[in-house]
Amino acid sequence: MASGIETIYTAIDVGTTKVATLVAKVSSAGTMEVIALGHSSSEGMRKGLVVDPVELTESVRKSTQEAQEMLGTELPAAYVGITGGHLTCINAAASLVTKGKSAKTFSQDDVDRLLNSTVEQSDQRRRIVHVVPRSYQVDGLQGVRNPIGMNGSQLAAESHVVVGDVATMQNLEQVVRAAGVNVHGLVIEHLASAEAVLTAEGREAGVVLVDIGGGTSDIAIYRDGALWNTAAIPVAGHHFTNDIAIGLGLPVSVAEVTKLAHGSALLDQVGPHDVIEVDSGLGEHTRPISHQTLNQLLHDRGVELMRMVIYKISQSGLTKVPPGGIVLTGGCANLHGLAEIAAEYGKCLVRVGTPSGVLGLPSELEQSSFSTAVGLLLWAIQHRHPGAVAESVTLNANVLSRLSGWFSRFTPRRITEVRV
Ligand SMILES: Nc1ncnc2c1ncn2[C@@H]1O[C@H](COP(=O)(O)OP(=O)(O)OP(=O)(O)O)[C@@H](O)[C@H]1O
Ligand SMILES: [Mg+2]
């Protein structure tokens, strides 16, 4: 980055349950400062697909306008997260031989040309979203991390290529534009969340990131420091809530509140006679439900989800979870006991990842449901200015003064009283 120049980045995480907008300023010294944010509940999105553009545009507008008011000027074009079953991935290889086979020093242009040639764009309905290099080979030397500046006559790359459905992605881009913000680029949410919560050591050891949101669970698998595979499972927090609604005969809104306030995926937390009084949905009346049934429903869904995660890991070609274990993030990662189920079924270490520690984010943003939004910012910075590292993140005073009220609107609270 040229000295003295500050660049402003916008990230919008259009999730199934919330739309989070973050605006950050990156100084020439590489310091990232969050200068504006917005948040709204999301309507019109299901499992990563736009199902009601009008409602979703309104949700995005609320979130981006809040950020815009805080910023005091129009938002710069945004990096927007995408996910969903339309994404497919393949691992591909390509090589580039220099003219006359004489040695040359490989440049960024050579690498870009090589990566662009890894897959042929044959189907007009599909679009390449990312070509992420796994490793390079220079004149037969394997496992090269970064060939720029190396000399040789043949450069080869193995890449992880993510392809998405053109119409699906255009729908999302149109919604963001209709809300008044230009789109700079789409980034898959798995990679964004990974930027925010994984460590370099974890990626080196091999690690599985699982971002469990409201509608999808996004998986990114890393091996030897590089991306190995990505996958999305259309099961997440809403399914836990729906199970409670159906299993206990509750309105979905009551089931959601009950899940957040009392739910645990562990079976040994309560006895057969433990009862919780919940809102009946009929005025002031409450009704008793079995706490054990509540937890059993969450446990069963948790086991099913973790089995699907393990299956996706095996489909990627790994026989077991790599040594770095599983990192859960996304709002649903906070479900009490889910990490224990993941550890049991994955036979591995499990931790809940938040966008903390990595960059010294202020505690207000250290929530697992913000991993994607924070990661989108980090992705944007890395890819617009390769080599730039956000060394510290601070909120300016203007933002800080508004934050306490902002966060208290949606931070889940655990209500602990249980009637027995
Ligand atoms: N403490 C908690 N216990 C259980 N579930 C929780 C908790 N906190 C949040 N959740 C669940 O997390 C989900 C929302 O997570 P998140 O904000 O990551 O979703 P999203 O990004 O909007 O969705 P997606 O990424 O699937 O599009 C909701 O289903 C919510 O019920
Ligand atoms: Mg999400």
PDB file of C-alpha atoms in Angstrom, residues 98-315:
ATOM      1  CA  THR A  98       8.015 -21.064 -20.381  1.00  0.00           C
ATOM      2  CA  LYS A  99       8.893 -20.332 -24.015  1.00  0.00           C
ATOM      3  CA  GLY A 100      11.747 -22.445 -25.318  1.00  0.00           C
ATOM      4  CA  LYS A 101      11.885 -23.992 -21.835  1.00  0.00           C
ATOM      5  CA  SER A 102      14.382 -21.328 -20.804  1.00  0.00           C
ATOM      6  CA  ALA A 103      14.302 -20.461 -17.099  1.00  0.00           C
ATOM      7  CA  LYS A 104      12.534 -17.300 -15.982  1.00  0.00           C
ATOM      8  CA  THR A 105      11.552 -15.641 -12.727  1.00  0.00           C
ATOM      9  CA  PHE A 106       7.883 -16.344 -12.061  1.00  0.00           C
ATOM     10  CA  SER A 107       5.738 -13.253 -11.497  1.00  0.00           C
ATOM     11  CA  GLN A 108       2.269 -12.576 -10.083  1.00  0.00           C
ATOM     12  CA  ASP A 109       1.020 -12.451 -13.712  1.00  0.00           C
ATOM     13  CA  ASP A 110       2.356 -15.959 -14.400  1.00  0.00           C
ATOM     14  CA  VAL A 111       0.631 -17.279 -11.290  1.00  0.00           C
ATOM     15  CA  ASP A 112      -2.663 -15.567 -12.194  1.00  0.00           C
ATOM     16  CA  ARG A 113      -2.510 -16.945 -15.740  1.00  0.00           C
ATOM     17  CA  LEU A 114      -1.793 -20.422 -14.416  1.00  0.00           C
ATOM     18  CA  LEU A 115      -4.610 -20.378 -11.875  1.00  0.00           C
ATOM     19  CA  ASN A 116      -7.079 -19.061 -14.439  1.00  0.00           C
ATOM     20  CA  SER A 117      -6.235 -21.985 -16.689  1.00  0.00           C
ATOM     21  CA  THR A 118      -6.939 -24.648 -14.021  1.00  0.00           C
ATOM     22  CA  VAL A 119     -10.572 -25.001 -15.060  1.00  0.00           C
ATOM     23  CA  GLU A 120     -12.338 -24.457 -18.310  1.00  0.00           C
ATOM     24  CA  GLN A 121     -15.524 -22.478 -18.174  1.00  0.00           C
ATOM     25  CA  SER A 122     -17.826 -24.658 -20.276  1.00  0.00           C
ATOM     26  CA  ASP A 123     -21.287 -24.215 -18.736  1.00  0.00           C
ATOM     27  CA  GLN A 124     -22.639 -20.665 -19.051  1.00  0.00           C
ATOM     28  CA  ARG A 125     -24.998 -21.262 -16.107  1.00  0.00           C
ATOM     29  CA  ARG A 126     -22.055 -21.814 -13.746  1.00  0.00           C
ATOM     30  CA  ARG A 127     -19.418 -19.310 -12.674  1.00  0.00           C
ATOM     31  CA  ILE A 128     -16.059 -19.802 -11.000  1.00  0.00           C
ATOM     32  CA  VAL A 129     -16.107 -18.102  -7.606  1.00  0.00           C
ATOM     33  CA  HIS A 130     -12.637 -18.975  -6.313  1.00  0.00           C
ATOM     34  CA  VAL A 131      -9.518 -20.704  -7.499  1.00  0.00           C
ATOM     35  CA  VAL A 132      -7.544 -21.271  -4.303  1.00  0.00           C
ATOM     36  CA  PRO A 133      -4.056 -22.692  -4.863  1.00  0.00           C
ATOM     37  CA  ARG A 134      -3.215 -25.728  -2.751  1.00  0.00           C
ATOM     38  CA  SER A 135       0.411 -25.998  -3.767  1.00  0.00           C
ATOM     39  CA  TYR A 136       2.790 -25.305  -6.644  1.00  0.00           C
ATOM     40  CA  GLN A 137       5.543 -27.259  -8.349  1.00  0.00           C
ATOM     41  CA  VAL A 138       8.539 -25.539  -9.906  1.00  0.00           C
ATOM     42  CA  ASP A 139      10.512 -27.778 -12.299  1.00  0.00           C
ATOM     43  CA  GLY A 140       9.307 -30.861 -10.458  1.00  0.00           C
ATOM     44  CA  LEU A 141      10.021 -29.486  -6.966  1.00  0.00           C
ATOM     45  CA  GLN A 142       6.843 -30.292  -5.043  1.00  0.00           C
ATOM     46  CA  GLY A 143       5.088 -28.459  -2.210  1.00  0.00           C
ATOM     47  CA  VAL A 144       6.149 -24.918  -3.164  1.00  0.00           C
ATOM     48  CA  ARG A 145       4.010 -22.435  -1.210  1.00  0.00           C
ATOM     49  CA  ASN A 146       4.699 -19.290  -3.194  1.00  0.00           C
ATOM     50  CA  PRO A 147       6.494 -19.464  -6.554  1.00  0.00           C
ATOM     51  CA  ILE A 148       6.670 -15.689  -7.128  1.00  0.00           C
ATOM     52  CA  GLY A 149      10.335 -14.763  -7.430  1.00  0.00           C
ATOM     53  CA  MET A 150      11.464 -18.361  -8.026  1.00  0.00           C
ATOM     54  CA  ASN A 151      13.308 -19.300 -11.216  1.00  0.00           C
ATOM     55  CA  GLY A 152      12.352 -22.211 -13.443  1.00  0.00           C
ATOM     56  CA  SER A 153      10.998 -23.290 -16.792  1.00  0.00           C
ATOM     57  CA  GLN A 154       7.870 -25.109 -15.656  1.00  0.00           C
ATOM     58  CA  LEU A 155       5.327 -23.999 -13.100  1.00  0.00           C
ATOM     59  CA  ALA A 156       2.438 -26.266 -12.065  1.00  0.00           C
ATOM     60  CA  ALA A 157      -0.384 -25.694  -9.588  1.00  0.00           C
ATOM     61  CA  GLU A 158      -2.961 -27.763  -7.773  1.00  0.00           C
ATOM     62  CA  SER A 159      -6.010 -25.714  -6.877  1.00  0.00           C
ATOM     63  CA  HIS A 160      -9.312 -25.965  -5.102  1.00  0.00           C
ATOM     64  CA  VAL A 161     -11.921 -24.488  -7.432  1.00  0.00           C
ATOM     65  CA  VAL A 162     -15.318 -23.355  -6.193  1.00  0.00           C
ATOM     66  CA  VAL A 163     -18.060 -22.969  -8.789  1.00  0.00           C
ATOM     67  CA  GLY A 164     -21.523 -21.490  -8.236  1.00  0.00           C
ATOM     68  CA  ASP A 165     -24.824 -21.104 -10.016  1.00  0.00           C
ATOM     69  CA  VAL A 166     -24.828 -17.839 -12.017  1.00  0.00           C
ATOM     70  CA  ALA A 167     -28.530 -17.072 -11.491  1.00  0.00           C
ATOM     71  CA  THR A 168     -28.335 -17.738  -7.738  1.00  0.00           C
ATOM     72  CA  MET A 169     -25.333 -15.460  -7.344  1.00  0.00           C
ATOM     73  CA  GLN A 170     -26.884 -12.756  -9.516  1.00  0.00           C
ATOM     74  CA  ASN A 171     -29.989 -12.832  -7.331  1.00  0.00           C
ATOM     75  CA  LEU A 172     -27.892 -12.027  -4.277  1.00  0.00           C
ATOM     76  CA  GLU A 173     -25.872  -9.345  -6.072  1.00  0.00           C
ATOM     77  CA  GLN A 174     -29.084  -7.723  -7.303  1.00  0.00           C
ATOM     78  CA  VAL A 175     -30.518  -7.652  -3.775  1.00  0.00           C
ATOM     79  CA  VAL A 176     -27.418  -5.891  -2.426  1.00  0.00           C
ATOM     80  CA  ARG A 177     -27.469  -3.391  -5.307  1.00  0.00           C
ATOM     81  CA  ALA A 178     -31.187  -2.795  -4.847  1.00  0.00           C
ATOM     82  CA  ALA A 179     -30.391  -1.996  -1.215  1.00  0.00           C
ATOM     83  CA  GLY A 180     -28.074   0.754  -2.492  1.00  0.00           C
ATOM     84  CA  VAL A 181     -24.611  -0.808  -2.246  1.00  0.00           C
ATOM     85  CA  ASN A 182     -22.415  -1.935  -5.135  1.00  0.00           C
ATOM     86  CA  VAL A 183     -20.874  -5.385  -5.001  1.00  0.00           C
ATOM     87  CA  HIS A 184     -17.124  -5.616  -5.263  1.00  0.00           C
ATOM     88  CA  GLY A 185     -17.028  -9.386  -5.079  1.00  0.00           C
ATOM     89  CA  LEU A 186     -18.586 -12.537  -3.688  1.00  0.00           C
ATOM     90  CA  VAL A 187     -16.663 -14.673  -1.210  1.00  0.00           C
ATOM     91  CA  ILE A 188     -17.813 -18.061   0.018  1.00  0.00           C
ATOM     92  CA  GLU A 189     -18.724 -17.850   3.685  1.00  0.00           C
ATOM     93  CA  HIS A 190     -16.642 -20.908   4.602  1.00  0.00           C
ATOM     94  CA  LEU A 191     -13.437 -19.154   3.532  1.00  0.00           C
ATOM     95  CA  ALA A 192     -14.430 -15.896   5.147  1.00  0.00           C
ATOM     96  CA  SER A 193     -15.138 -17.541   8.514  1.00  0.00           C
ATOM     97  CA  ALA A 194     -11.890 -19.485   8.234  1.00  0.00           C
ATOM     98  CA  GLU A 195      -9.984 -16.206   7.816  1.00  0.00           C
ATOM     99  CA  ALA A 196     -11.460 -14.971  11.064  1.00  0.00           C
ATOM    100  CA  VAL A 197     -11.141 -17.977  13.377  1.00  0.00           C
ATOM    101  CA  LEU A 198      -8.376 -20.318  12.198  1.00  0.00           C
ATOM    102  CA  THR A 199      -4.743 -19.954  13.152  1.00  0.00           C
ATOM    103  CA  ALA A 200      -1.801 -20.551  10.829  1.00  0.00           C
ATOM    104  CA  GLU A 201      -0.664 -23.399  13.127  1.00  0.00           C
ATOM    105  CA  GLY A 202      -4.117 -25.011  12.929  1.00  0.00           C
ATOM    106  CA  ARG A 203      -4.119 -24.908   9.122  1.00  0.00           C
ATOM    107  CA  GLU A 204      -0.621 -26.354   9.093  1.00  0.00           C
ATOM    108  CA  ALA A 205      -1.630 -29.253  11.364  1.00  0.00           C
ATOM    109  CA  GLY A 206      -4.856 -29.764   9.392  1.00  0.00           C
ATOM    110  CA  VAL A 207      -8.189 -28.559  10.691  1.00  0.00           C
ATOM    111  CA  VAL A 208     -11.913 -28.628   9.873  1.00  0.00           C
ATOM    112  CA  LEU A 209     -13.895 -25.413  10.200  1.00  0.00           C
ATOM    113  CA  VAL A 210     -17.674 -25.802  10.575  1.00  0.00           C
ATOM    114  CA  ASP A 211     -19.706 -22.565  10.511  1.00  0.00           C
ATOM    115  CA  ILE A 212     -23.176 -23.505  11.793  1.00  0.00           C
ATOM    116  CA  GLY A 213     -25.532 -20.623  11.102  1.00  0.00           C
ATOM    117  CA  GLY A 214     -29.303 -20.551  10.846  1.00  0.00           C
ATOM    118  CA  GLY A 215     -29.813 -22.250   7.477  1.00  0.00           C
ATOM    119  CA  THR A 216     -26.523 -23.862   6.470  1.00  0.00           C
ATOM    120  CA  SER A 217     -23.439 -25.429   7.986  1.00  0.00           C
ATOM    121  CA  ASP A 218     -20.424 -24.440   5.918  1.00  0.00           C
ATOM    122  CA  ILE A 219     -17.328 -26.617   6.056  1.00  0.00           C
ATOM    123  CA  ALA A 220     -13.750 -25.740   5.077  1.00  0.00           C
ATOM    124  CA  ILE A 221     -11.023 -28.352   5.461  1.00  0.00           C
ATOM    125  CA  TYR A 222      -7.355 -27.340   5.611  1.00  0.00           C
ATOM    126  CA  ARG A 223      -4.293 -29.598   5.257  1.00  0.00           C
ATOM    127  CA  ASP A 224      -0.605 -28.702   5.232  1.00  0.00           C
ATOM    128  CA  GLY A 225      -1.461 -25.035   5.528  1.00  0.00           C
ATOM    129  CA  ALA A 226      -3.705 -24.948   2.433  1.00  0.00           C
ATOM    130  CA  LEU A 227      -7.396 -25.288   1.665  1.00  0.00           C
ATOM    131  CA  TRP A 228      -8.176 -28.940   0.943  1.00  0.00           C
ATOM    132  CA  ASN A 229     -11.937 -28.970   0.482  1.00  0.00           C
ATOM    133  CA  THR A 230     -15.176 -27.073   1.040  1.00  0.00           C
ATOM    134  CA  ALA A 231     -18.757 -28.267   1.502  1.00  0.00           C
ATOM    135  CA  ALA A 232     -22.122 -26.942   2.660  1.00  0.00           C
ATOM    136  CA  ILE A 233     -24.790 -28.902   4.559  1.00  0.00           C
ATOM    137  CA  PRO A 234     -28.353 -27.520   4.470  1.00  0.00           C
ATOM    138  CA  VAL A 235     -28.880 -28.220   8.177  1.00  0.00           C
ATOM    139  CA  ALA A 236     -28.234 -25.648  10.925  1.00  0.00           C
ATOM    140  CA  GLY A 237     -29.792 -23.668  13.798  1.00  0.00           C
ATOM    141  CA  HIS A 238     -33.278 -23.401  12.288  1.00  0.00           C
ATOM    142  CA  HIS A 239     -33.565 -27.183  12.161  1.00  0.00           C
ATOM    143  CA  PHE A 240     -32.838 -27.405  15.883  1.00  0.00           C
ATOM    144  CA  THR A 241     -35.567 -24.826  16.475  1.00  0.00           C
ATOM    145  CA  ASN A 242     -38.056 -26.567  14.166  1.00  0.00           C
ATOM    146  CA  ASP A 243     -37.475 -29.890  15.908  1.00  0.00           C
ATOM    147  CA  ILE A 244     -38.434 -28.233  19.200  1.00  0.00           C
ATOM    148  CA  ALA A 245     -41.467 -26.575  17.634  1.00  0.00           C
ATOM    149  CA  ILE A 246     -42.731 -29.837  16.184  1.00  0.00           C
ATOM    150  CA  GLY A 247     -41.575 -32.138  18.989  1.00  0.00           C
ATOM    151  CA  LEU A 248     -43.058 -30.018  21.767  1.00  0.00           C
ATOM    152  CA  GLY A 249     -45.943 -28.430  19.850  1.00  0.00           C
ATOM    153  CA  LEU A 250     -44.670 -24.844  20.249  1.00  0.00           C
ATOM    154  CA  PRO A 251     -44.808 -21.838  17.921  1.00  0.00           C
ATOM    155  CA  VAL A 252     -41.422 -21.434  16.176  1.00  0.00           C
ATOM    156  CA  SER A 253     -40.736 -18.112  17.939  1.00  0.00           C
ATOM    157  CA  VAL A 254     -41.290 -19.732  21.364  1.00  0.00           C
ATOM    158  CA  ALA A 255     -39.176 -22.730  20.339  1.00  0.00           C
ATOM    159  CA  GLU A 256     -36.307 -20.365  19.383  1.00  0.00           C
ATOM    160  CA  VAL A 257     -36.447 -18.472  22.692  1.00  0.00           C
ATOM    161  CA  THR A 258     -36.658 -21.754  24.624  1.00  0.00           C
ATOM    162  CA  LYS A 259     -33.666 -23.169  22.754  1.00  0.00           C
ATOM    163  CA  LEU A 260     -31.544 -20.105  23.536  1.00  0.00           C
ATOM    164  CA  ALA A 261     -32.653 -19.852  27.139  1.00  0.00           C
ATOM    165  CA  HIS A 262     -32.714 -23.488  28.289  1.00  0.00           C
ATOM    166  CA  GLY A 263     -31.424 -25.779  25.558  1.00  0.00           C
ATOM    167  CA  SER A 264     -28.541 -28.199  25.854  1.00  0.00           C
ATOM    168  CA  ALA A 265     -27.497 -31.003  23.531  1.00  0.00           C
ATOM    169  CA  LEU A 266     -26.221 -33.022  26.498  1.00  0.00           C
ATOM    170  CA  LEU A 267     -28.467 -35.688  27.976  1.00  0.00           C
ATOM    171  CA  ASP A 268     -27.181 -35.760  31.552  1.00  0.00           C
ATOM    172  CA  GLN A 269     -28.044 -32.170  32.459  1.00  0.00           C
ATOM    173  CA  VAL A 270     -31.605 -32.678  33.699  1.00  0.00           C
ATOM    174  CA  GLY A 271     -33.819 -35.401  35.136  1.00  0.00           C
ATOM    175  CA  PRO A 272     -37.079 -36.899  33.791  1.00  0.00           C
ATOM    176  CA  HIS A 273     -39.224 -34.657  36.004  1.00  0.00           C
ATOM    177  CA  ASP A 274     -37.570 -31.319  35.219  1.00  0.00           C
ATOM    178  CA  VAL A 275     -40.081 -28.943  33.728  1.00  0.00           C
ATOM    179  CA  ILE A 276     -39.741 -25.508  32.091  1.00  0.00           C
ATOM    180  CA  GLU A 277     -42.620 -23.039  31.894  1.00  0.00           C
ATOM    181  CA  VAL A 278     -42.698 -21.537  28.406  1.00  0.00           C
ATOM    182  CA  ASP A 279     -44.825 -18.946  26.697  1.00  0.00           C
ATOM    183  CA  SER A 280     -47.889 -20.751  25.337  1.00  0.00           C
ATOM    184  CA  GLY A 281     -48.347 -18.205  22.579  1.00  0.00           C
ATOM    185  CA  LEU A 282     -51.787 -17.506  24.105  1.00  0.00           C
ATOM    186  CA  GLY A 283     -51.491 -14.184  25.898  1.00  0.00           C
ATOM    187  CA  GLU A 284     -50.083 -14.392  29.401  1.00  0.00           C
ATOM    188  CA  HIS A 285     -50.454 -18.105  29.830  1.00  0.00           C
ATOM    189  CA  THR A 286     -47.451 -20.334  30.212  1.00  0.00           C
ATOM    190  CA  ARG A 287     -47.319 -24.054  29.735  1.00  0.00           C
ATOM    191  CA  PRO A 288     -44.943 -26.675  31.098  1.00  0.00           C
ATOM    192  CA  ILE A 289     -42.653 -28.644  28.826  1.00  0.00           C
ATOM    193  CA  SER A 290     -40.249 -31.450  29.641  1.00  0.00           C
ATOM    194  CA  HIS A 291     -36.689 -30.166  29.845  1.00  0.00           C
ATOM    195  CA  GLN A 292     -35.427 -33.659  29.125  1.00  0.00           C
ATOM    196  CA  THR A 293     -37.435 -33.849  25.875  1.00  0.00           C
ATOM    197  CA  LEU A 294     -36.085 -30.434  24.867  1.00  0.00           C
ATOM    198  CA  ASN A 295     -32.506 -31.583  25.365  1.00  0.00           C
ATOM    199  CA  GLN A 296     -33.144 -34.949  23.698  1.00  0.00           C
ATOM    200  CA  LEU A 297     -34.410 -33.188  20.559  1.00  0.00           C
ATOM    201  CA  LEU A 298     -31.319 -30.945  20.482  1.00  0.00           C
ATOM    202  CA  HIS A 299     -29.050 -33.918  21.141  1.00  0.00           C
ATOM    203  CA  ASP A 300     -30.558 -35.984  18.306  1.00  0.00           C
ATOM    204  CA  ARG A 301     -30.278 -33.142  15.800  1.00  0.00           C
ATOM    205  CA  GLY A 302     -26.726 -32.427  16.998  1.00  0.00           C
ATOM    206  CA  VAL A 303     -25.722 -36.072  16.464  1.00  0.00           C
ATOM    207  CA  GLU A 304     -27.285 -36.095  12.993  1.00  0.00           C
ATOM    208  CA  LEU A 305     -25.495 -32.889  12.008  1.00  0.00           C
ATOM    209  CA  MET A 306     -22.133 -34.099  13.299  1.00  0.00           C
ATOM    210  CA  ARG A 307     -22.531 -37.404  11.448  1.00  0.00           C
ATOM    211  CA  MET A 308     -23.104 -35.389   8.262  1.00  0.00           C
ATOM    212  CA  VAL A 309     -19.999 -33.319   8.984  1.00  0.00           C
ATOM    213  CA  ILE A 310     -17.907 -36.473   9.493  1.00  0.00           C
ATOM    214  CA  TYR A 311     -19.330 -37.897   6.263  1.00  0.00           C
ATOM    215  CA  LYS A 312     -18.308 -34.732   4.367  1.00  0.00           C
ATOM    216  CA  ILE A 313     -14.811 -35.018   5.839  1.00  0.00           C
ATOM    217  CA  SER A 314     -14.559 -38.620   4.632  1.00  0.00           C
ATOM    218  CA  GLN A 315     -15.886 -37.606   1.201  1.00  0.00           C
TER     219      GLN A 315
END
